[in-house]
Structures are given as structure tokens and as C-alpha cells.
Coordinates of C-alpha atoms in Angstrom, one line a residue:
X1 CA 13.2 -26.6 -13.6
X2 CA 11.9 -23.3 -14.1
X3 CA 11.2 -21.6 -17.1
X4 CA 10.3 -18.4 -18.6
X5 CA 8.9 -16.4 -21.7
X6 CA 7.4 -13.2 -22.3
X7 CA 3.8 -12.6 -24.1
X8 CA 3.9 -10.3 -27.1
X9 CA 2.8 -7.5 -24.6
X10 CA 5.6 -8.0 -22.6
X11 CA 4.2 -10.0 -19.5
X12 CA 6.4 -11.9 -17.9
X13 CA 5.7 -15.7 -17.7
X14 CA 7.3 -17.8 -14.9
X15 CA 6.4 -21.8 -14.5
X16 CA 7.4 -25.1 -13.5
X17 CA 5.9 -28.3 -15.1
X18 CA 5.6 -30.7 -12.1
X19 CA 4.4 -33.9 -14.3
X20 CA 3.4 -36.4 -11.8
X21 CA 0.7 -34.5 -10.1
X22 CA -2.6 -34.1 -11.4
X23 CA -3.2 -30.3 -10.6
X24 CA -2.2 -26.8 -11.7
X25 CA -2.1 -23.2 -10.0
X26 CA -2.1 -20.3 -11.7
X27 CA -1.6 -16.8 -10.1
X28 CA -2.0 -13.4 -12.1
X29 CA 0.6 -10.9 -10.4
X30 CA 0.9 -7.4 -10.3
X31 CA 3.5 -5.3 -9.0
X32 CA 1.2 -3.1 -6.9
X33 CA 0.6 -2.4 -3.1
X34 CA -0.3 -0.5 -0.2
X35 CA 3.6 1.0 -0.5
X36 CA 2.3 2.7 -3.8
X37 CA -0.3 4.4 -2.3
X38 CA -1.0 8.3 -0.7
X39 CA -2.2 9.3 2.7
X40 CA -5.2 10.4 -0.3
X41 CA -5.9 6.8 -1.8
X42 CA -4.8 4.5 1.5
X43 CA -6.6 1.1 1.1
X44 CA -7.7 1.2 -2.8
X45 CA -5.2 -1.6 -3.9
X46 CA -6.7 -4.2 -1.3
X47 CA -10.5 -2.4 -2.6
X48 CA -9.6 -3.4 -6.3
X49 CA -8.7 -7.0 -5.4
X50 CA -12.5 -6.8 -4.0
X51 CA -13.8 -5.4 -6.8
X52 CA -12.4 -7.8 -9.9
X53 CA -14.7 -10.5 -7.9
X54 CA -17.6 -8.7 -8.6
X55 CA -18.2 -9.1 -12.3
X56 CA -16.5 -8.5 -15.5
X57 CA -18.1 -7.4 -19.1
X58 CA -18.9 -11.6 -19.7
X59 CA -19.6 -13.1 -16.4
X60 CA -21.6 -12.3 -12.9
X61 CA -19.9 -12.3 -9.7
X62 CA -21.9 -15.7 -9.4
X63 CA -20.5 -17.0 -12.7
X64 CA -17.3 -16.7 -11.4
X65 CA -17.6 -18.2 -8.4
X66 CA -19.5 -21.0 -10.1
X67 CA -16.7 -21.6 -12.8
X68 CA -14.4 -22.5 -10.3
X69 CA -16.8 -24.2 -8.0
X70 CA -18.2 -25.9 -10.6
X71 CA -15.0 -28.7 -11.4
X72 CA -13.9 -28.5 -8.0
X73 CA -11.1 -25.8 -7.8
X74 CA -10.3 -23.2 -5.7
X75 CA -10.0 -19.4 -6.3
X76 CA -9.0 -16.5 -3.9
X77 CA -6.2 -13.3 -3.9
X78 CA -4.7 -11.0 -1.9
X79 CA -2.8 -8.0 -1.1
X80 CA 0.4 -7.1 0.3
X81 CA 2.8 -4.2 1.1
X82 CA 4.4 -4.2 -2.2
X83 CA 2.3 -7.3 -4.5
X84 CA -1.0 -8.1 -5.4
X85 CA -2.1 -12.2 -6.5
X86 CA -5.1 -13.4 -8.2
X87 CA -4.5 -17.4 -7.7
X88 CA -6.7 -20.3 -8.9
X89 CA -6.1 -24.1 -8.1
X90 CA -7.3 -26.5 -10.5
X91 CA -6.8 -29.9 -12.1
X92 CA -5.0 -30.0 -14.9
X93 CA -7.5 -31.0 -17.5
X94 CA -9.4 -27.5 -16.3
X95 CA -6.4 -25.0 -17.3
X96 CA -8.2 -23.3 -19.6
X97 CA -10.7 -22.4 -17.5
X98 CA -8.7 -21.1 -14.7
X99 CA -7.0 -18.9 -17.3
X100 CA -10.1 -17.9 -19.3
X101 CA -11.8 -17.1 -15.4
X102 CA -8.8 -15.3 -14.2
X103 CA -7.5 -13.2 -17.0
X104 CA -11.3 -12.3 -17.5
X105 CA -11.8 -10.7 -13.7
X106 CA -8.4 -9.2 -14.3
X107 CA -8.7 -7.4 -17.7
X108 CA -12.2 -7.0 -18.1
X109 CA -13.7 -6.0 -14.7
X110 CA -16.9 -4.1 -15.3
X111 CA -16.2 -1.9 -12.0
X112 CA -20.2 -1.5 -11.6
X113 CA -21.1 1.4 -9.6
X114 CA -23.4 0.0 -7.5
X115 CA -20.8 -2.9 -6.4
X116 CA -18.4 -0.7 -5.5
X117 CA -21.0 0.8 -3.3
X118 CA -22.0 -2.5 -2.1
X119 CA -18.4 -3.5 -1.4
X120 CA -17.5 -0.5 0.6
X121 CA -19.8 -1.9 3.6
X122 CA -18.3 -5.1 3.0
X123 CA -14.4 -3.9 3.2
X124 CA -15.4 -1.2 6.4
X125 CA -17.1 -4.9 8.2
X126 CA -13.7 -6.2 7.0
X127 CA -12.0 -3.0 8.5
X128 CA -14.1 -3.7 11.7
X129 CA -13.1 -7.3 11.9
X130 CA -9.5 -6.5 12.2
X131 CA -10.3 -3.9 14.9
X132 CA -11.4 -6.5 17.1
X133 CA -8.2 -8.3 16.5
X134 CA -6.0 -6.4 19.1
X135 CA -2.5 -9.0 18.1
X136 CA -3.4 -7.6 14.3
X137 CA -3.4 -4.3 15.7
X138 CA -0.5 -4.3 17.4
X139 CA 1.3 -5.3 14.4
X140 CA 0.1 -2.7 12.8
X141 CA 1.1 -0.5 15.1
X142 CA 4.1 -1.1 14.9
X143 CA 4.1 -0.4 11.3
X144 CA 2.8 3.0 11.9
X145 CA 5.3 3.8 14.4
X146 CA 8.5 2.7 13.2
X147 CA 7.8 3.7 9.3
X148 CA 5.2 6.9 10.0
X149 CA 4.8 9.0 7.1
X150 CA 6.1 6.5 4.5
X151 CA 3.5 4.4 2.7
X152 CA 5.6 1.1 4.1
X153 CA 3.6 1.8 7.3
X154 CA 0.6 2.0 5.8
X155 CA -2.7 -0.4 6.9
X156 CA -3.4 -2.9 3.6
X157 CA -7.2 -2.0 4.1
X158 CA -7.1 1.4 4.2
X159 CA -9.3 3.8 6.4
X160 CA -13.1 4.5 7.0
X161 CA -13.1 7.7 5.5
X162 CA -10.9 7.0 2.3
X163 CA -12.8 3.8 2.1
X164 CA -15.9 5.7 2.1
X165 CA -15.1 7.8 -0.7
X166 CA -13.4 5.7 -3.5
X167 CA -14.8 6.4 -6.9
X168 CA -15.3 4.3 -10.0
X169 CA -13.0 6.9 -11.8
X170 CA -9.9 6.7 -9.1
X171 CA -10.1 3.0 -9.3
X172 CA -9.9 3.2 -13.3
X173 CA -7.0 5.4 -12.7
X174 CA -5.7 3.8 -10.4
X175 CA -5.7 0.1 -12.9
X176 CA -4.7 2.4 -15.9
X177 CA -1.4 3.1 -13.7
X178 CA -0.4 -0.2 -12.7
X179 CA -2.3 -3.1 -13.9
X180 CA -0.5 -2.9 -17.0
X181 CA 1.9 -6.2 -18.7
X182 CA 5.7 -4.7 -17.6
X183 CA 4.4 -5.1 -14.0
X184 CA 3.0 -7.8 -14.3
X185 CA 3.8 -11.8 -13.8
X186 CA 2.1 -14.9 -14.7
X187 CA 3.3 -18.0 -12.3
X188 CA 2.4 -21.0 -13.3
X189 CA 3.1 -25.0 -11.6
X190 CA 1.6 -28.0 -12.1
X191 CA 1.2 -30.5 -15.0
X192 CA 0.8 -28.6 -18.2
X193 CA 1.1 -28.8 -21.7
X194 CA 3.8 -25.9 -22.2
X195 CA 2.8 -24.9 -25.9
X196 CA -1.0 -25.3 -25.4
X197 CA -0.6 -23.2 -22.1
X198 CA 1.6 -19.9 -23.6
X199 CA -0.7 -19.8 -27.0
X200 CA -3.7 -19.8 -24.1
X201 CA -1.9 -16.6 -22.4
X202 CA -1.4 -15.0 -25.5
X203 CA -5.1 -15.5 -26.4
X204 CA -6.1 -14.4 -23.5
X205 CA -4.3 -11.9 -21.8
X206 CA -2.5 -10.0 -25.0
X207 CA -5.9 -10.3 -26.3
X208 CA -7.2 -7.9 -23.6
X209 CA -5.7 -4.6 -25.9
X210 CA -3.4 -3.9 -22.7
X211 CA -0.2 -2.9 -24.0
X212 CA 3.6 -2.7 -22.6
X213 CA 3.7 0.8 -20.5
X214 CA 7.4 2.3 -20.8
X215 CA 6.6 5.3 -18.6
X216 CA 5.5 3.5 -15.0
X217 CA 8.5 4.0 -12.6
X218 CA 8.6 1.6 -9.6
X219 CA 12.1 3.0 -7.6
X220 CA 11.2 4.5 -4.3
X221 CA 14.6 5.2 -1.8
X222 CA 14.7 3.5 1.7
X223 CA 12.0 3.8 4.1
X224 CA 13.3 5.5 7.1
X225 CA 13.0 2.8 10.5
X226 CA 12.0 5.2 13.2
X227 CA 12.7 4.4 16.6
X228 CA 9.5 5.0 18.8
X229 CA 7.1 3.4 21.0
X230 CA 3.4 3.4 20.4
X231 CA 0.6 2.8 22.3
X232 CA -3.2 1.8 21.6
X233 CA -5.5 1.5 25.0
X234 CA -8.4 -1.2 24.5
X235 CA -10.3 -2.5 27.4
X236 CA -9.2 -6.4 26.9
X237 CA -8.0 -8.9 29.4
X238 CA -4.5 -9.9 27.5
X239 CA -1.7 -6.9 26.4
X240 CA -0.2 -7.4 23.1
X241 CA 3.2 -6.6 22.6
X242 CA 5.3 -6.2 19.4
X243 CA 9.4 -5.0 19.4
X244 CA 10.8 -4.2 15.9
X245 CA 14.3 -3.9 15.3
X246 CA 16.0 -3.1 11.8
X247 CA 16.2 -5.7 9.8
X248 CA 17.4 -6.3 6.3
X249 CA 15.7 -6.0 2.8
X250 CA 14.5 -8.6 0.3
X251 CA 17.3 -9.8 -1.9
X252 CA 20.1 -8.9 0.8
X253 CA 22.8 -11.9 1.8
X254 CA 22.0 -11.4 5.3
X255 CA 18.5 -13.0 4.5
X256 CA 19.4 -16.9 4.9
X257 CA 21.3 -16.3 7.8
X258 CA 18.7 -14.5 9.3
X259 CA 16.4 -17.0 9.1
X260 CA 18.5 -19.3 10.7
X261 CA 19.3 -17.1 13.6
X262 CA 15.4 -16.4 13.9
X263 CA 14.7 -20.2 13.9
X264 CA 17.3 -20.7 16.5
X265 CA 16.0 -17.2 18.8
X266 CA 12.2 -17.4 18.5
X267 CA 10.9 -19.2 15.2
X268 CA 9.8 -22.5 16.3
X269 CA 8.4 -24.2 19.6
X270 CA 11.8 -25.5 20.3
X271 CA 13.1 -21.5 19.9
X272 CA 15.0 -20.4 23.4
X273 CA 12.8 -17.5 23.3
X274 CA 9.6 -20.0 23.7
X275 CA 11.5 -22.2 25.7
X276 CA 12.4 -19.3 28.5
X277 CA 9.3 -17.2 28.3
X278 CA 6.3 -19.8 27.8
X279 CA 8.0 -23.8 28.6
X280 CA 10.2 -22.3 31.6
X281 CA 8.3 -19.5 33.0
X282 CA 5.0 -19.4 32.0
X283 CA 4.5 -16.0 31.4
X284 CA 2.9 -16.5 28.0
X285 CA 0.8 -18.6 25.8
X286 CA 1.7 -17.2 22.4
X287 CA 5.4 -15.6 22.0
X288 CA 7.6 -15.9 18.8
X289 CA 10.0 -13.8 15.8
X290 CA 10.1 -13.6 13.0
X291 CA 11.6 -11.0 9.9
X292 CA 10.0 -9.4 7.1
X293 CA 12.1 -8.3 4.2
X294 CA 10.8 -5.6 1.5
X295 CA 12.4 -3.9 -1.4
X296 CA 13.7 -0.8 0.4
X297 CA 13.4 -2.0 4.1
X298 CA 13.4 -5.1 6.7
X299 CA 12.0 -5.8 10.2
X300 CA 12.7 -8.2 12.7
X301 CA 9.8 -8.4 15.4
X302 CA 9.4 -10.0 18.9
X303 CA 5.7 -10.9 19.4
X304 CA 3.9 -11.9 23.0
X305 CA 0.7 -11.8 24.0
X306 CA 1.0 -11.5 28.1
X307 CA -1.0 -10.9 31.0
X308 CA -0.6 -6.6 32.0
X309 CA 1.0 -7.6 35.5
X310 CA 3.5 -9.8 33.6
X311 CA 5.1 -6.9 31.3
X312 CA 8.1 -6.1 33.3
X313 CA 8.8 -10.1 33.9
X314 CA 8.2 -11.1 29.9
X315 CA 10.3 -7.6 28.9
X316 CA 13.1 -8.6 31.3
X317 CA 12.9 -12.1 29.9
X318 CA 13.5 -10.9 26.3
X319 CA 16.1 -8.6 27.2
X320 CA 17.9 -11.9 28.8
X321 CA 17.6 -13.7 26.0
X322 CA 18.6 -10.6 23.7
X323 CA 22.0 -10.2 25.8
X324 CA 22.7 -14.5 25.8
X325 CA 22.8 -14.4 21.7
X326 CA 24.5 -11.1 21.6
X327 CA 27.1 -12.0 24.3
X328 CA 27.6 -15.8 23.6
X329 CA 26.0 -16.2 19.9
X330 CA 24.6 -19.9 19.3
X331 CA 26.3 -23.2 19.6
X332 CA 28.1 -25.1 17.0
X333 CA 24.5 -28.2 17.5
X334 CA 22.4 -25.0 17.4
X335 CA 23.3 -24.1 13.9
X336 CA 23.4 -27.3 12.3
X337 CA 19.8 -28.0 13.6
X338 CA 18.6 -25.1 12.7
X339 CA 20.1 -25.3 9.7
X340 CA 18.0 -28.2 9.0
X341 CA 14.9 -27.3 10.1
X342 CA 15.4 -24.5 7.8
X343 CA 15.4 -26.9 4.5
X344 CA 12.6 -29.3 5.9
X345 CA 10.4 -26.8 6.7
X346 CA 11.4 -25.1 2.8
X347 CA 11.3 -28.6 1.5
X348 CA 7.8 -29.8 3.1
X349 CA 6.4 -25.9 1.9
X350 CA 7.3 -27.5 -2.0
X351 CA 5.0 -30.1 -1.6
X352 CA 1.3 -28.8 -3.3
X353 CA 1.1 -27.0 -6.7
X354 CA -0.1 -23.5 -4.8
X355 CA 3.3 -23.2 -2.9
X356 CA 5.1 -23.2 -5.4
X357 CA 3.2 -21.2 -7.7
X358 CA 3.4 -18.7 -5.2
X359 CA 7.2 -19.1 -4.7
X360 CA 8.2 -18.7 -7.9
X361 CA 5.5 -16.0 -9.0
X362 CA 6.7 -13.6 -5.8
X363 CA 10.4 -14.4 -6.3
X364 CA 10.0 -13.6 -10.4
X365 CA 7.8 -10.4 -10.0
X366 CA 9.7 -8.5 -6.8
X367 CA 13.6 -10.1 -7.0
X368 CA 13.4 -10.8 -11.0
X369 CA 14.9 -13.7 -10.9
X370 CA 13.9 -17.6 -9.5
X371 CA 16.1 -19.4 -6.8
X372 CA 16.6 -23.0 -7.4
X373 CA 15.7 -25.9 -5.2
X374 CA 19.0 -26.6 -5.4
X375 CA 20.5 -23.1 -4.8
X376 CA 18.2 -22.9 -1.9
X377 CA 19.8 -25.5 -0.2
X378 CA 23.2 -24.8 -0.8
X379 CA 22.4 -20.7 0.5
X380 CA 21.6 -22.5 4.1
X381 CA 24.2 -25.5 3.8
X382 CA 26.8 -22.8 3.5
X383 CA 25.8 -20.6 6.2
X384 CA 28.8 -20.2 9.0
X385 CA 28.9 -18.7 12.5
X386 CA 30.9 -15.5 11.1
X387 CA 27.5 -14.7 9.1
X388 CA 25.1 -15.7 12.1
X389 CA 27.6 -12.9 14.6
X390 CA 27.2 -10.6 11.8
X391 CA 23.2 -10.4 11.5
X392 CA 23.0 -10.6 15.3
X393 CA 24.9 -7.8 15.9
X394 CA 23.3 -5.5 13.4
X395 CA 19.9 -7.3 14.5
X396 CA 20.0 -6.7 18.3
X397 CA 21.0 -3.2 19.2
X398 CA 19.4 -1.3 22.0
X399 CA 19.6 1.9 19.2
X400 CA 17.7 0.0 16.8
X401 CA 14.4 -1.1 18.8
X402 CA 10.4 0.4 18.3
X403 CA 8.0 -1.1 20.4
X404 CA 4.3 -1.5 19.8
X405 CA 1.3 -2.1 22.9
X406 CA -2.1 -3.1 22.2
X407 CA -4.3 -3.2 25.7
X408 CA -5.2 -2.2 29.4
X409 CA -2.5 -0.5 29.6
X410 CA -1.3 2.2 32.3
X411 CA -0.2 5.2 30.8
X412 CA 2.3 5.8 32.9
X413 CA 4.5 2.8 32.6
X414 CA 7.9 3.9 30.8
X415 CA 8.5 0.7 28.7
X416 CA 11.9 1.6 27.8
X417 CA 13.4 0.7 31.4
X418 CA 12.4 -2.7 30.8
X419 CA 13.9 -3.5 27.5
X420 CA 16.7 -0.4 27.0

């Protein structure tokens, strides 16, 4: 059962006390992304989650490290489009020190010049790494093409050049904006002593000085889903393909059916679009779908990873497999196995402490409010063919499709005969 308070400040506390296990996760979130950046600042969210492990006003970037380190736990964060997570794993007898560790690299970051020097070479290697990843850039691409402009589209790491130029005063700004308690959440699961835990958050985080901001404004209109195709030559051996059709955003009805369509299309080794392209033809080794639901927007995207010679074959493939669900939907066996696959695979996911940490502290800080187990299930058990038709049609439309290729590609090949 889930529970929730709010510190003094006015952060918001979510947790579930699991008693029979033996650990506890903790993740400090704030309501912060690449989607709240400028073409000006692109990449300084994911360069601040850097940064607060590089030393605060009490404790070394080796202190902290070693804190953790030190009785066995783990520590890490990341960034996302629209979220930001500073996450520790611990047992339960070491709470306080996951909090006093966390809150401290959070609130007190001493932002040292010379680190954030240091740390620019090690986010442009970072930068460099994904570069070499041509499937990463091909989602990325598609990103860029379908959303353009709008920060949505934006790369989570940023760019050399705005990289190369961060300053210890836009990063200050840049906290002062957003890393402030209304936009912020405190997840919490594990075994715990509820009392003992709260007075710890009060101590510790209200006991920072940061106060409840009134003024920040989060509301941002829908992001516009462009239809386009974009291409990115690189001398490799495989081409990396990526179609993206509008999907729908986080918190929309259509989301559980979706799922269940996408488990049934592409989602899983038994998916007919793995079955046809890789078991039955094999035109592929990797080739999957999945969606991706934000605030203001939602894709659903076909991945492959082919040989060049095989585009028109895999494309034509899709396309067949695109027409069957469209034409025929799925079978009455389809959805009730998909349909539970869907709750063993959500089920199996509630197993450790950090899943559902991360469930609850996501759901709590973007939706404002905490699914139950229970109301979970029942969202999939209720799920009919009428709201399957209804996703797939606004899912698969020929009017509705971007396309991203990463590769040896010849410019000349007009990829919308094969799919449109």
C-alpha cells in the first residue's frame, strides 16, 4: 500500500513499506529534462546529474562513492526527456546513510570549477560513445525528425559546442529554476520505519534552506509529430532503421491497450512482427516495437537493424504485417495471451526494492497520482477488442509515419515506396 506526505517545504513524499525484505531504495526526483531546455542550454540537465557526483560542501567525489561502497549498496541516476532520478539501494539498517549521501549531493553540490571542467571531457567521451552507436542514433534521429524544433526532440546529452561552454553560473541558474521542493519527489520502498524515515527527510532535505517556489510553471502545449524522413550516412556494415507513428501521451486510456496491441505486434520474441521478419524470413537479427508516452506527446516505433540489400524485403515485410492487424485486428487467443504476458512481465518487474521505487516515484512526480497493483491488473483484465481496433487504427496510418536511417545508405533510394 502506498502512502504519501509532504515535508514542511512542500516535497512530495511517495513510499511503500515492503516488510519482509531486507533492503530499501530511495530515489530523489526532480521534475526536470532535456524537454525544459533551449537550442541555447541543450544537454545541461544530463551535465548537472554529472556534476552532483563530483563533491558537495561535506564530502569528496570519493567520499561519496565510498559511503555507498562502503556497506555494500548501490548508487547511480539518470536523465530523461521530462525527469531526472538520483537512486540509491541499500539495506535497510543503512537508510540513513542513503538519505544523508543523497540529499547531500542534491542540496549541497559544491559545483567546483575545475570539475566542471574536468567533466566536460568526460560527457563529450560520453557524447562520442553514443556516436559510435549507430541503433542509438537512429533513434535519435528519429527524434529530431519527427519533433524538430521542439525541445521533445532534443538529444539528452546535449551537443559539443553547448557542452563546451556550460558555466558554473548557468548551472546555478539553471538548479535555482528547478531543483526546488514543488518539483520535486521523494520515492521510497523497502522495509522502513515510517516515523524514523519522514523526521530523517525533514532533517535532511527541509534542512537544506530550499523553500516551496510558487512561480515555476511546468505547462508546455503539444509537441507537433512531424511527418519526415531522415537520413544519417555512416560507413557500417548493418542499416538501422526506425518508423515512428503518433502515438498517445502518458496518462491517456489508450495506454494499456496499447501495450497489449504492441506485445501482440512486435513486443516480445513470440511478436508476429519477429516471427515474420527474423523466425520466418531471416531478414534480421534484431527487430521489435515498442511506445513511448510523454506529457504532451506519444510515439510508437518499429525498430530493425538489416543488411542494406534487404531494405525493400524487411520494409515490404512491415508493411504486410501493418495491413494484417489493420485489416483483420488480432484473434480472440491473441488477446488473452497477451493480456497475460502483459501482468507477468508487470508482476515479475515488482519483484526487487529499485523497481518499485522507480514505479511509484515516476508515476507520483509526472501523473500525480500512484496506480495500484491491483488497479493495474484490472486496467489490462478489462481490456476488449473494441479498444485494441481503436488504438490500431489511430496507431497505423500511412498519414501518420516518420522514418529514421542510420548507415551505407544510397541516397537515392525513395524509402516511401516501400512503406507508403
Amino acid at each position: 500500500m502506498y502512502r504519501k506526505f509532504k515535508l514542511s517545504n512542500g516535497t512530495r513524499i511517495i513510499m511503500e513499506k515492503i516488510p519482509h525484505v531486507k533492503s530499501i531504495s530511495l530515489g530523489i526526483w526532480v521534475n526536470v529534462g532535456s524537454v525544459d531546455e533551449t537550442a541555447e542550454n541543450n544537454g545541461i540537465t544530463h551535465f548537472i546529474e554529472h556534476m552532483l557526483f563530483k563533491g558537495t560542501k561535506n564530502r569528496s567525489a570519493k567520499d561519496i562513492a565510498a559511503a555507498i561502497d562502503d556497506i555494500g549498496g548501490q548508487i547511480n541516476a539518470f536523465t530523461g526527456k521530462e525527469c531526472t532520478c538520483y537512486y540509491a539501494k541499500v539495506l535497510d539498517s543503512h537508510i540513513n546513510i542513503a538519505v544523508d549521501v543523497l540529499s547531500d549531493m542534491v542540496f549541497n553540490s559544491s559545483l567546483d570549477e575545475k570539475d566542471i571542467e574536468k567533466e566536460k571531457n568526460v560527457v563529450l567521451e560520453e557524447i562520442s560513445m553514443y556516436e559510435d552507436s549507430p541503433e542509438e542514433n537512429a533513434h535519435d534521429l528519429l527524434f529530431k525528425t519527427i519533433y524538430q524544433e521542439d525541445s521533445l526532440g532534443y538529444p539528452i546529452l546535449g551537443t559539443r559546442d553547448i557542452i563546451s561552454n556550460l558555466t558554473r553560473d548557468k548551472l546555478i541558474e539553471y538548479m535555482e529554476k528547478f531543483y526546488v521542493p514543488e518539483n520535486m519527489v521523494i520515492s521510497v520502498a523497502g522495509n522502513f520505519d515510517e516515523k524514523y524515515l519522514i523526521d530523517m527527510l525533514e532533517e535532511k532535505i527541509v534542512g537544506t534552506g530550499k523553500k516551496e517556489n510558487i512561480h515555476l510553471i511546468k505547462s508546455k502545449n503539444k509537441a507537433n509529430f512531424n511527418k519526415e524522413i531522415g537520413v544519417k550516412y555512416k560507413d557500417i556494415e548493418q542499416l538501422h532503421l526506425c518508423i515512428g507513428l503518433e502515438s498517445f501521451s502518458m496518462g491517456s486510456e489508450n495506454v494499456y491497450p496499447l501495450l497489449v496491441m504492441n506485445t501482440i505486434f512486435g513486443g516480445s520474441m513470440s511478436s508476429r512482427l519477429f516471427q515474420n521478419i527474423r523466425e520466418d524470413k531471416g531478414l534480421a537479427y534484431s527487430v521489435f516495437s515498442y511506445p513511448t508516452s510523454y506529457r504532451n506527446s506519444g510515439i510508437f516505433t518499429i525498430y530493425a537493424g538489416i543488411n542494406p540489400k534487404q531494405l525493400e524485403r524487411v520494409c515490404s515485410s512491415i508493411k504486410e504485417e501493418i495491413n494484417l492487424i489493420k485489416n483483420k485486428g488480432l484473434r480472440k487467443e491473441e488477446l488473452l495471451k497477451a493480456k497475460e504476458q502483459l501482468k507477468g512481465n508487470y508482476i515479475l518487474g515488482l519483484e526487487g526494492t529499485s523497481s518499485r521505487m522507480m514505479g511509484i516515484g515516476k508515476s507520483e512526480l509526472l501523473l500525480n497520482r500512484v496506480y495500484t497493483q491491483k488497479e493495474v491488473l484490472d486496467k489490462i483484465d478489462n481490456i476488449e477488442m473494441d479498444h485494441i481496433k481503436k488504438v490500431i487504427d489511430k496507431i497505423f496510418s500511412k498519414d501518420n509515419m516518420s522514418v529514421s536511417l542510420v548507415g551505407n545508405i544510397d541516397n537515392e533510394i525513395n524509402i516511401k515506396q516501400y512503406l507508403y
